[in-house]
Coordinates of C-alpha atoms and ligand atoms in Angstrom, one line a residue:
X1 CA 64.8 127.5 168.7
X2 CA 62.5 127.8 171.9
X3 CA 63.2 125.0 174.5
X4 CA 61.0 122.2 174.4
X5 CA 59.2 121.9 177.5
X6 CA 57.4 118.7 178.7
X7 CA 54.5 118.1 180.9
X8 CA 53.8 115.6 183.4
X9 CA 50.5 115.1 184.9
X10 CA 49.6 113.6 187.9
X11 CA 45.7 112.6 188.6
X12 CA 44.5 110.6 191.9
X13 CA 42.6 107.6 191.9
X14 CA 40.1 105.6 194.2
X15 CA 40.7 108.1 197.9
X16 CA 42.1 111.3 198.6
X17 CA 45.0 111.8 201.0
X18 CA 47.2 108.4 199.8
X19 CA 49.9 110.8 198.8
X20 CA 49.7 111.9 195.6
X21 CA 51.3 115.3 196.7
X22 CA 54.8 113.2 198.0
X23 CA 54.3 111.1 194.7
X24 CA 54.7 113.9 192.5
X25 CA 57.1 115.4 194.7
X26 CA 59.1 112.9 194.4
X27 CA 59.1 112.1 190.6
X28 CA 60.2 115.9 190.5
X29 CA 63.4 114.6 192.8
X30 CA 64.3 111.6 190.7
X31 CA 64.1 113.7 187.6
X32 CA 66.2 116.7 189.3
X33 CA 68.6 114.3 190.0
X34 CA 68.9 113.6 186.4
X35 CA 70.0 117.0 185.7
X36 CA 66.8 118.5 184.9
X37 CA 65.4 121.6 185.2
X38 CA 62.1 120.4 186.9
X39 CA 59.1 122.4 188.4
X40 CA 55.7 121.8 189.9
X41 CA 52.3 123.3 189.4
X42 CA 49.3 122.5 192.1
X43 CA 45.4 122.8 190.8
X44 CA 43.0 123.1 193.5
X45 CA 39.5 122.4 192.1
X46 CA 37.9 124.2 194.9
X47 CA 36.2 127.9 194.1
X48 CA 38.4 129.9 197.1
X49 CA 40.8 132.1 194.8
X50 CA 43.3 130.8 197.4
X51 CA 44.1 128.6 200.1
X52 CA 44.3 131.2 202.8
X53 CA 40.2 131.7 203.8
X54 CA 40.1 128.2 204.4
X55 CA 40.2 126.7 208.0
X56 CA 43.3 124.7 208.2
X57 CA 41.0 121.9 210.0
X58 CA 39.1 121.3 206.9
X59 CA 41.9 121.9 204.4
X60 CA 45.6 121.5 206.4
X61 CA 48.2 123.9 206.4
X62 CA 48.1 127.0 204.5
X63 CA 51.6 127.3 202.6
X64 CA 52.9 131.2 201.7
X65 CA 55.2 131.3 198.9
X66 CA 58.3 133.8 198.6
X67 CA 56.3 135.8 196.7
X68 CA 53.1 135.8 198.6
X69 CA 50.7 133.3 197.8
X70 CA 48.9 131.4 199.9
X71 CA 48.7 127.5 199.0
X72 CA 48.3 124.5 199.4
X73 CA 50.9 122.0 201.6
X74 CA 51.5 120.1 198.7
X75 CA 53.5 123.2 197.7
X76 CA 55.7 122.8 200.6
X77 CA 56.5 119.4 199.6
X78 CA 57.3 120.3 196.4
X79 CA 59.8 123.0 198.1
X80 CA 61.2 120.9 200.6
X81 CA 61.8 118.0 197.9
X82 CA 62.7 119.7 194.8
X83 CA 64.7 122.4 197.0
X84 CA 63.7 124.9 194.5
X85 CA 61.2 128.2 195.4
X86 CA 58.0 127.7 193.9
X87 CA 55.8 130.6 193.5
X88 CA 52.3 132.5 193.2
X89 CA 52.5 130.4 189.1
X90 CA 52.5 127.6 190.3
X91 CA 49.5 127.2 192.1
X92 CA 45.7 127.9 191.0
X93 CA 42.2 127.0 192.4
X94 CA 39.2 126.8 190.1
X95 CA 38.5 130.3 192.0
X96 CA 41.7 131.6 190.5
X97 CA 41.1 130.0 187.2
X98 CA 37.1 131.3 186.6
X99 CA 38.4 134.9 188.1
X100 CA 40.9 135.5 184.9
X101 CA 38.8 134.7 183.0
X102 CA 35.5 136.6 183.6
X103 CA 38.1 139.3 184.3
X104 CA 39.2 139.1 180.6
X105 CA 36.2 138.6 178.8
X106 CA 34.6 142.0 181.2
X107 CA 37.8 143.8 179.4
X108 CA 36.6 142.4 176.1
X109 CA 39.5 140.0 175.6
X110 CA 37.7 137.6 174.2
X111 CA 37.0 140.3 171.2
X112 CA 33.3 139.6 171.3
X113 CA 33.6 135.8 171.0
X114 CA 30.8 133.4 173.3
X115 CA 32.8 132.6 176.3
X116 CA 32.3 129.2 177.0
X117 CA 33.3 126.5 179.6
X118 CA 34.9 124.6 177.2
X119 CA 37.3 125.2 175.9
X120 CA 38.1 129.0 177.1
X121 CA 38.4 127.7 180.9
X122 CA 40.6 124.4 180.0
X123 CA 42.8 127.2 178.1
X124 CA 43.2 129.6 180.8
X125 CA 44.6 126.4 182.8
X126 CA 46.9 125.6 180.2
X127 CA 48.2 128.9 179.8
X128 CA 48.8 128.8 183.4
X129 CA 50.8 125.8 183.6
X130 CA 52.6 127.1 180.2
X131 CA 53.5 129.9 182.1
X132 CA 54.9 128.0 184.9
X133 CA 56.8 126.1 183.1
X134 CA 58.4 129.2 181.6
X135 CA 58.8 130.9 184.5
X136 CA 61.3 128.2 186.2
X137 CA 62.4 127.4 182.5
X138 CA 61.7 123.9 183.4
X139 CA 62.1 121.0 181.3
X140 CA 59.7 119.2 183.1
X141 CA 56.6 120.6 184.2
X142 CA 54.6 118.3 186.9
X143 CA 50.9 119.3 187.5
X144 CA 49.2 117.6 190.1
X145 CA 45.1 117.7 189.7
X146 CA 43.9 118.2 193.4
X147 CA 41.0 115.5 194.5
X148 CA 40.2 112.4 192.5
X149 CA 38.9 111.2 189.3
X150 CA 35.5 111.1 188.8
X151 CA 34.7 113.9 191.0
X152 CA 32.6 116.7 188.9
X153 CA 35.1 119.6 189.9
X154 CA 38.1 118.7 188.5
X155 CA 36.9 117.5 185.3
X156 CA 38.0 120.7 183.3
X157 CA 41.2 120.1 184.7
X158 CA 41.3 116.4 183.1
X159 CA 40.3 118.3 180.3
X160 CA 42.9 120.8 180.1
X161 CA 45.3 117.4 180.3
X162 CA 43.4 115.7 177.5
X163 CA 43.6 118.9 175.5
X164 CA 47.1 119.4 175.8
X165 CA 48.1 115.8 174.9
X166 CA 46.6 116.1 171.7
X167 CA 48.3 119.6 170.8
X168 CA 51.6 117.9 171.9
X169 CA 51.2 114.1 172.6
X170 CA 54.9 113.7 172.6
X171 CA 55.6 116.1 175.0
X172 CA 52.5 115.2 177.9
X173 CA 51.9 112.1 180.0
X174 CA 49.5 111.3 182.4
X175 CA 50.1 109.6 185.5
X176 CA 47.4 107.6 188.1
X177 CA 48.0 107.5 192.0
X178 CA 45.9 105.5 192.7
X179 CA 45.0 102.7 195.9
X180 CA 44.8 99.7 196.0
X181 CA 43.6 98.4 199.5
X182 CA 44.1 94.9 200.9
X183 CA 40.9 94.6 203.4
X184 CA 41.8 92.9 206.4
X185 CA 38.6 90.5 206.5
X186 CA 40.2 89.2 202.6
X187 CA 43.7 89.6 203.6
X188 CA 44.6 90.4 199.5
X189 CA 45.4 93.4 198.0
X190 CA 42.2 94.5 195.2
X191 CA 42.8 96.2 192.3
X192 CA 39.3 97.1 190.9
X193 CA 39.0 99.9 192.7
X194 CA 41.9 101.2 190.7
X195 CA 40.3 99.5 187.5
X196 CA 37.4 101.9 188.3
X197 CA 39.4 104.9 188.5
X198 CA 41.4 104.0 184.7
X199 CA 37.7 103.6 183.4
X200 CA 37.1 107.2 184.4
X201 CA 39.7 108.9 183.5
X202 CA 39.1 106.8 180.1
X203 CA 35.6 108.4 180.3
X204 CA 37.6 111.9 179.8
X205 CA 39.6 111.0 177.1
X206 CA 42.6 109.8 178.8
X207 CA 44.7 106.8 178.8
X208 CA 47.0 106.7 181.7
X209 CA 50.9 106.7 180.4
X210 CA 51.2 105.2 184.1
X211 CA 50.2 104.3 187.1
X212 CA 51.6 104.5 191.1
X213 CA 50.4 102.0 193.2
X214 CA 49.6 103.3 197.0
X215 CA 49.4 100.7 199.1
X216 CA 49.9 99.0 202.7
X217 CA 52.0 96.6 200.7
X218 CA 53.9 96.3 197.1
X219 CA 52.0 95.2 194.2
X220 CA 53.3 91.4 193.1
X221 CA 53.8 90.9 189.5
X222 CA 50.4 89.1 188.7
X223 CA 48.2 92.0 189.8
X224 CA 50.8 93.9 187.4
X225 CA 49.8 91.8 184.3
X226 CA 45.7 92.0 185.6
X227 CA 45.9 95.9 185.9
X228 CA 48.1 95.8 182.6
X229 CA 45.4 94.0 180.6
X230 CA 42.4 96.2 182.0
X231 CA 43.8 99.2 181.8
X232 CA 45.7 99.0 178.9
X233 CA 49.3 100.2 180.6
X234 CA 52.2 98.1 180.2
X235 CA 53.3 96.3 183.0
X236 CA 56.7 98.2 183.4
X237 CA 54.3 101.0 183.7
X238 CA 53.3 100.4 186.9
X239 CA 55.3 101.5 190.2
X240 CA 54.2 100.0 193.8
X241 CA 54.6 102.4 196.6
X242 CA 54.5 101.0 199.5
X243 CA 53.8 102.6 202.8
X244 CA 57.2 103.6 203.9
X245 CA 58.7 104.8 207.5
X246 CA 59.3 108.1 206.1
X247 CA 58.3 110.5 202.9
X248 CA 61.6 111.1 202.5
X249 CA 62.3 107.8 201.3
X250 CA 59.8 107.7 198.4
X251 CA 62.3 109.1 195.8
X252 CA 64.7 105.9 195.9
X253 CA 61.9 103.6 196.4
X254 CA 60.5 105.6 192.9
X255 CA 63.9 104.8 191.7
X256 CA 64.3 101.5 192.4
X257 CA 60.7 101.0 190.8
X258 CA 61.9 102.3 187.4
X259 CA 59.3 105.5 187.1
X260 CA 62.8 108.1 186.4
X261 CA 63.6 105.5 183.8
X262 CA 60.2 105.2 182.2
X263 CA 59.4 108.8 182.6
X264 CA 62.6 109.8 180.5
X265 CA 62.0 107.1 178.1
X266 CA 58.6 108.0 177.3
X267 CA 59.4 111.9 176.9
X268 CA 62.4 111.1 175.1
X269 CA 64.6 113.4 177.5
X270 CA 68.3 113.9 177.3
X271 CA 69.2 113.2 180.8
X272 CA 71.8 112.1 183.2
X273 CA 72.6 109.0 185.1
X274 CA 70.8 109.9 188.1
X275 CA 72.2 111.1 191.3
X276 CA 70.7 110.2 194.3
X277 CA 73.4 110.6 197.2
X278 CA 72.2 113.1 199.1
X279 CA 68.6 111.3 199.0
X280 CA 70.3 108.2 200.4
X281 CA 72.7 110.5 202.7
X282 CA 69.2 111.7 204.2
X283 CA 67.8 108.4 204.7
X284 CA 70.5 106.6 206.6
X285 CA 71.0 109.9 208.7
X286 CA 66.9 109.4 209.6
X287 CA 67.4 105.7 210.4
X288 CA 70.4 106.3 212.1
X289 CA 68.6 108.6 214.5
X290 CA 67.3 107.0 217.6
X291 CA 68.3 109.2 220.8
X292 CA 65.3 110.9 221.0
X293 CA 64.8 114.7 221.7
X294 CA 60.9 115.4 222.1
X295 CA 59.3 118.5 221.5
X296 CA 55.7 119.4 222.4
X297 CA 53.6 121.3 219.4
X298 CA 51.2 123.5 221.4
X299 CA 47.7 124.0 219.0
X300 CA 44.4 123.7 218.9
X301 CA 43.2 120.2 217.5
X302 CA 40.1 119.2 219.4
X303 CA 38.1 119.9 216.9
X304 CA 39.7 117.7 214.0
X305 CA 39.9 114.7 216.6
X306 CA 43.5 112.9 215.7
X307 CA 43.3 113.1 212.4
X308 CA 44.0 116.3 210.8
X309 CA 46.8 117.8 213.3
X310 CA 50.0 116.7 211.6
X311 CA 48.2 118.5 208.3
X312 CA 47.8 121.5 210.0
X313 CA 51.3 121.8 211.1
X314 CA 53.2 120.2 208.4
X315 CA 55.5 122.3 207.4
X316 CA 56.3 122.8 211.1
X317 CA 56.7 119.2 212.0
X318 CA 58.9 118.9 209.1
X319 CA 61.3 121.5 210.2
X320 CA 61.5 119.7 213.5
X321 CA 62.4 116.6 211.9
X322 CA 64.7 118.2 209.3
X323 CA 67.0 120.1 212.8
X324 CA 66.8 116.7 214.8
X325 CA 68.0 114.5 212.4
X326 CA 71.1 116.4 211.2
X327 CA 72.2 116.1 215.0
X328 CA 71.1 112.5 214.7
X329 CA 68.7 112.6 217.1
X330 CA 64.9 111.5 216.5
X331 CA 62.2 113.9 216.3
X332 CA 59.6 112.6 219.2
X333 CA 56.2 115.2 218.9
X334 CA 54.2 115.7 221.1
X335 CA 50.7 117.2 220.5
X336 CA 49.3 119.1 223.3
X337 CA 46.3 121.1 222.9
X338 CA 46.3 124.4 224.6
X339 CA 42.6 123.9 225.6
X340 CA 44.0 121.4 227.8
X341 CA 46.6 123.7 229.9
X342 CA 43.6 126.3 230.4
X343 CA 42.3 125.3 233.0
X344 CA 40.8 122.8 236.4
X345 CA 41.5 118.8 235.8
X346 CA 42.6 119.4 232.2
X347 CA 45.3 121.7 233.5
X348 CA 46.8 119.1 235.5
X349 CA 47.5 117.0 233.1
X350 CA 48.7 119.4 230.6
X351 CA 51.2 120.5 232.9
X352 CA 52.3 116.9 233.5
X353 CA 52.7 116.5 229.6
X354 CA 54.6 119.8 229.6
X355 CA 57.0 118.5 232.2
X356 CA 58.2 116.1 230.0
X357 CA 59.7 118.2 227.5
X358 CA 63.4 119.1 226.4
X359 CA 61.1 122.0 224.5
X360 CA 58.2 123.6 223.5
X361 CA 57.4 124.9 220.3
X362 CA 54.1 127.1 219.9
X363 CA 53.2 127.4 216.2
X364 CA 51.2 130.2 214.2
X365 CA 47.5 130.8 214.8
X366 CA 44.3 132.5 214.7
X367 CA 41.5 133.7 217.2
X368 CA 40.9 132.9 220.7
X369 CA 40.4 129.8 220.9
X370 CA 42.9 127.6 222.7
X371 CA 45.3 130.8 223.4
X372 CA 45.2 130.9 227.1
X373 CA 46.4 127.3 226.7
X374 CA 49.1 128.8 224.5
X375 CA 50.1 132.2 226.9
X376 CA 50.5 129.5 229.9
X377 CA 52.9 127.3 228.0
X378 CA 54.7 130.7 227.1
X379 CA 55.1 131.2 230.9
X380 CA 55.5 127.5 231.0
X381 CA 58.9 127.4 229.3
X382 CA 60.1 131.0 230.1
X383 CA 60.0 129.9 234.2
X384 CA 60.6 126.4 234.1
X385 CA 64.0 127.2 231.9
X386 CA 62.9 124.9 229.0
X387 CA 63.9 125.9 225.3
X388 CA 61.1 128.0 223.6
X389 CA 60.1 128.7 219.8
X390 CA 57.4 130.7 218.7
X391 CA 56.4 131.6 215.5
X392 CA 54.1 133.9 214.8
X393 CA 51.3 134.0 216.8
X394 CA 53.7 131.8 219.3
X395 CA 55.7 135.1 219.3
X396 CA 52.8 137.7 220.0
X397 CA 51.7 135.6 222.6
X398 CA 54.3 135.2 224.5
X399 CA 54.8 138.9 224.2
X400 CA 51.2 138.9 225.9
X401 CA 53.0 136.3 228.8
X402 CA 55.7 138.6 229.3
X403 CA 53.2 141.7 229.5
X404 CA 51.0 140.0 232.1
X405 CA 53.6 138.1 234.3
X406 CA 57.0 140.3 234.2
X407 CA 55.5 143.8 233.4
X408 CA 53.0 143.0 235.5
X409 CA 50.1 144.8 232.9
X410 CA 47.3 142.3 234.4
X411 CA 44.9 142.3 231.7
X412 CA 47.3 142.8 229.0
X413 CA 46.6 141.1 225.5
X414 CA 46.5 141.0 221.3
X415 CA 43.6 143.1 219.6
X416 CA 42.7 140.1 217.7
X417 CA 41.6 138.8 221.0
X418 CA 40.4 141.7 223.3
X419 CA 39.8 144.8 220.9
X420 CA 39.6 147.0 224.4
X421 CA 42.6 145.5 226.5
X422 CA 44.2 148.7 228.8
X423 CA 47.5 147.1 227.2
X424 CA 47.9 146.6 223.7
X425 CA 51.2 144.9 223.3
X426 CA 49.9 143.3 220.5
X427 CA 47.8 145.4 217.7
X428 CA 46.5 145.5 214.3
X429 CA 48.8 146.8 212.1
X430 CA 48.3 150.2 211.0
X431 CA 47.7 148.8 206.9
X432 CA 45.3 146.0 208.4
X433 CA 43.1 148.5 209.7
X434 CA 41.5 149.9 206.3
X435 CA 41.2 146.2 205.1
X436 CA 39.5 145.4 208.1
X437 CA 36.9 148.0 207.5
X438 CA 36.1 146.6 204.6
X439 CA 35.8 143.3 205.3
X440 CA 39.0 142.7 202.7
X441 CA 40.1 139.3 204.0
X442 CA 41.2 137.3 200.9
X443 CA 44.6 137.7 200.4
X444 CA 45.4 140.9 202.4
X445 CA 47.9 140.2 205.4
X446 CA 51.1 140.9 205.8
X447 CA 52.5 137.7 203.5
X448 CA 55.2 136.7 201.5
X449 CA 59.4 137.3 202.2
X450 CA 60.5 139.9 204.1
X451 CA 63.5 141.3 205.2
X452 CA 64.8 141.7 208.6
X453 CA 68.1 143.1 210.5
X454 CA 69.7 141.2 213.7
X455 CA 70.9 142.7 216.3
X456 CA 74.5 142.3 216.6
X457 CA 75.2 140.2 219.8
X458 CA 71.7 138.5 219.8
X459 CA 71.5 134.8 219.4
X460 CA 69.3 135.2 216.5
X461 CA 72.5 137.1 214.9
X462 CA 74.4 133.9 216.1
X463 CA 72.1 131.4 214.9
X464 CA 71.7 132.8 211.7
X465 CA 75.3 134.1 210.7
X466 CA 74.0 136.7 209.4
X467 CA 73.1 140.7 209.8
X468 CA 70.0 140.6 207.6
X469 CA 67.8 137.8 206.5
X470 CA 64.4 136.8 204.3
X471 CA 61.5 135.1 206.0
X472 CA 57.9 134.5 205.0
X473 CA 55.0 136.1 207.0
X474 CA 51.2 135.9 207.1
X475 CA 49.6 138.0 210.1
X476 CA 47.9 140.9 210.6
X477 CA 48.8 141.9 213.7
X478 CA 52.5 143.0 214.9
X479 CA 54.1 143.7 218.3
X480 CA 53.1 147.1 219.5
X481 CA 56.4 149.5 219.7
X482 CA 55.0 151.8 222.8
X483 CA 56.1 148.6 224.8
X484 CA 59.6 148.1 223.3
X485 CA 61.6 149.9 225.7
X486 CA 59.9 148.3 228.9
X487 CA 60.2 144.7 227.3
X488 CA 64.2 145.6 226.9
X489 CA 64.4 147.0 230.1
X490 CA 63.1 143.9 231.4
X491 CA 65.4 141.5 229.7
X492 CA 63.4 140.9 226.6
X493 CA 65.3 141.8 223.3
X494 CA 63.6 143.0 220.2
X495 CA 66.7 140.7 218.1
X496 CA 65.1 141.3 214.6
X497 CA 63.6 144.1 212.9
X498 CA 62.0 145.5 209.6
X499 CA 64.7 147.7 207.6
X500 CA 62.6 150.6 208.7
X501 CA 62.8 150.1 212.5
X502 CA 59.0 150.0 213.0
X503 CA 58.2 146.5 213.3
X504 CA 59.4 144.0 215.8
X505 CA 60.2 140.3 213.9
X506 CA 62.2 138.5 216.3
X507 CA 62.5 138.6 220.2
X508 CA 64.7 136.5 222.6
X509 CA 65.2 136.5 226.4
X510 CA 68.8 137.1 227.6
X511 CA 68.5 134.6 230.8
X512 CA 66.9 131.9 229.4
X513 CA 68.8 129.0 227.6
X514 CA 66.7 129.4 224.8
X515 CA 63.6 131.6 224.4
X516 CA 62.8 132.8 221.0
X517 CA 59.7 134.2 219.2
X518 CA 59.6 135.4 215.7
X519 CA 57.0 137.3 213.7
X520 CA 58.2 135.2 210.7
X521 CA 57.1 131.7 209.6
X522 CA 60.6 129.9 209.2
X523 CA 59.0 126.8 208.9
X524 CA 58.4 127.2 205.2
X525 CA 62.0 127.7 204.3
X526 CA 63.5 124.6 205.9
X527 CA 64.7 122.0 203.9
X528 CA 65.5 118.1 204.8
X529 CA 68.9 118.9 203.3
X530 CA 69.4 122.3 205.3
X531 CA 67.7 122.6 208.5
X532 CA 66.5 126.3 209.3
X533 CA 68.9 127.8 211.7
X534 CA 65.8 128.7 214.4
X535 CA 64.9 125.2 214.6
X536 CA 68.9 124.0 215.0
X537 CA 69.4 126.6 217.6
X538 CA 66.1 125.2 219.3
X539 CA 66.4 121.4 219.3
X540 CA 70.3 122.2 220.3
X541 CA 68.7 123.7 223.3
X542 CA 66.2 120.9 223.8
X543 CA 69.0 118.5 223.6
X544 CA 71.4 120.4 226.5
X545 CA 68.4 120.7 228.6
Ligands
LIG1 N1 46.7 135.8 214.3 C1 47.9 136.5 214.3 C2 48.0 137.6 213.3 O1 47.1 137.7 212.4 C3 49.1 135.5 214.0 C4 49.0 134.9 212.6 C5 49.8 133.7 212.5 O2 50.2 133.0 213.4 N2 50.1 133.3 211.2 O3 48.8 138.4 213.3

């Protein structure tokens, strides 16, 4: 007999961005702790095919998979809190969706039916989760419906929910994150914004089999027994989630609220007493944290103002957090923007913000904006002695630093930035160059896991305790080999590199306490529960200084 797979949907109510991404993340935890073979599916209603033409301004942080696919961050928390891989099936965009299926009906496999909207796209979504679920053999499936009810875009994918609830009602619910603000002029928290949202997703054929409650503060058992008798969910059904000091608390405060309980209940799962230990292992060790160790993100945010910077970086500033707090120190971040250490007054006080680092960490990137800024913090930390990590485009450009200032190649620089620079230390890659030609954007870097030898006697060796290693990349440009030997001879040390030889993935400087770059994105592999060794090494660094 096949194994009975179940289905847990996640919609968002009232306001994007309350967290409906941790929320899910977190049911997925509580039910993994049950013994449960539990995955996650993201739907993206937008029409991009995938995350990875979008500016990470508008949208956040582009996530690459193992396997290659660019996402959404909500896949990183799904990674970091279910500590399982998810892949290129477990995401799709209405793009993705509307591509299959015009691609099948243009090979006739729709054998010369009407294709229609509905149901023929709502099925193409549902075989996609189907397959999902498959893929990780998951008992539980969780699908979380990108934006909010009641906007016209994701209504097929509220449909695909409703459809599959019918087939299978026994083996589908439907969850609500939804918010429920307490205005400061009325001091009480309101729950007919949330009323609203249960209406509409009535409006599509769907009664909420629960609801999460986002909010500054719990929801007290009267507003329970209102929302109950509007929205037709039982009170028990209903789980406050307060704002909490950090994400990684949500699964207990889940817990606590019953949702693992109710979930199992309601899909009639054999599963076991949860186990929650390391969950609460993590917690204390965050709380208990309070030396702090502060570490200065080099990026370009003007243009978002304050409010989309930790998105764009998420993944990163999580791997910071993840390194500091198994020393027991606290994570302190510091967000400079490289547009302020280019150059006159601006400069000045960059380099007083710099000054105050135990290290500087200069993440992944495109274009010229803001990488002067970037090359000059390079230089920064490499003179000044203070620990360095650079990750991708951190890593070419401080290859550019290097170049300029200790090879002394003046106008030295990446491609990507000056396509006629008398030093190319940085070029396209020779693959890129077709793709460029043809404008071929979508999907065509260098992206998913690679793998990459160390050096024996490099710290990246050391750090890693191993000879060979799997990272995630997404570039198009690489480190040009023609400067390999004068980089050595000068000190720099090409410490990682492709099983082939030809490209350079990690370099380190031998007299430096800790200057690192890599080609790689090892922020998408850390995990609250194992720290990536790059970011250990680095925040050990930071902490000696
Ligand atoms: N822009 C650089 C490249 O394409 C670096 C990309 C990145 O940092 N992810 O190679």
């Amino acid at each position: 007999m096949a194994k009975r797979r179940t289905f847990v949907f996640i919609a968002g109510g009232v306001m994007s961005g309350v967290g409906k991404g941790v929320a899910s993340a977190s049911l997925g935890a509580i039910l993994k702790a049950r013994g449960l073979k539990v995955t996650a599916v993201k739907i993206d209603p937008y029409i991009n095919v995938d995350a990875g033409t979008m500016n990470p301004v508008e949208h956040g942080e582009v996530f690459v998979t193992r396997d290659g696919d660019e996402t959404d961050q909500d896949i990183g928390n799904y990674e970091r809190f279910l500590d399982e891989d998810i892949l290129k099936v477990n995401y799709m965009t209405t793009g993705r969706v509307y591509l299959s299926v015009i691609q099948r009906e243009r090979a006739l496999g729709y054998g010369g039916k009407t294709v229609e909207v509905v149901p023929h796209v709502p099925q193409e979504v549902i075989g996609r989760i189907q397959a999902a679920a498959k893929h990780h053999d998951a008992d539980v499936t969780i699908i979380e419906i990108g934006g909010t009810v009641g906007e016209y875009q994701n209504v097929l994918f509220l449909e695909a929910a409703r459809m599959m609830q019918i087939a299978t009602p026994e083996d589908v619910l439907v969850g609500l994150v939804s918010y429920f603000p307490v205005p400061s002029a009325i001091g009480e928290m309101k729950t007919k914004p949330t009323q609203y949202a249960v209406r509409t997703l009535n409006s599509a054929g769907i009664r909420p089999d629960f609801i999460i409650g986002r909010s500054t503060h719990p929801i007290d058992e009267p507003r329970k027994q209102k929302m109950a008798i509007q929205c037709s969910v039982h009170p028990e059904d209903i789980f406050s989630a307060p704002d909490v000091r950090s994400v990684y608390s949500v699964p207990q405060v889940m817990e606590k609220e019953g949702l693992g309980v109710q979930v199992v209940k309601k899909l009639k799962l054999r599963a076991d007493k949860p186990d929650l230990r390391y969950w609460k292992k993590l917690v204390a060790s965050i709380e208990h944290s309070q030396k702090p160790v502060r570490i200065g993100i080099v990026g370009k945010y003007a243009a978002s103002g304050d409010f989309n910077l930790s998105d764009a970086y998420i993944s990163v500033i999580e791997s910071v957090k993840h390194a500091a707090w198994s020393i027991g120190r606290k994570p302190e971040i510091v967000w400079i923007d490289a547009g302020d250490l280019e150059n006159g007054k601006r400069k000045v006080e960059g380099i007083k913000q710099l000054r105050k680092l135990d290290g500087i960490l200069v993440p992944g990137g495109f274009g010229s904006r803001g990488v002067e800024g970037k090359i000059f913090a390079a230089q920064y930390a490499r003179e000044h002695k203070i620990p360095y990590l650079g990750l991708c485009y951190g890593m070419q450009l401080a290859c550019v630093e290097f170049a300029r200032h200790v090879l002394h190649h003046k106008g030295a620089n990446t491609t990507e930035i000056d396509p006629t620079t008398t030093h190319p230390v940085i070029h396209l890659m020779n693959e890129q160059e077709e793709k460029m030609k043809n404008k071929s954007y979508g999907g065509s870097m260098r992206l998913g896991a690679y793998l990459c030898r160390l050096k024996a006697g490099s710290l990246a060796r050391k750090l890693y305790g191993e000879s060979a290693i799997e990272e995630r990349h997404r570039h198009r440009y690489e480190f040009n080999s023609d400067y390999r030997k004068a980089f050595e001879e000068k000190g720099m040390m090409i410490s990682g590199e492709s099983p082939d030889g030809t490209l350079a993935e990690i370099i380190e400087l031998k007299k430096h306490p800790f200057f690192m770059g890599t080609q790689a994105h090892p922020e998408f592999l850390s995990r609250p529960f194992k720290p990536h060794p790059l970011f250990l090494g680095f925040i050990k660094a930071a902490i000696r200084k």
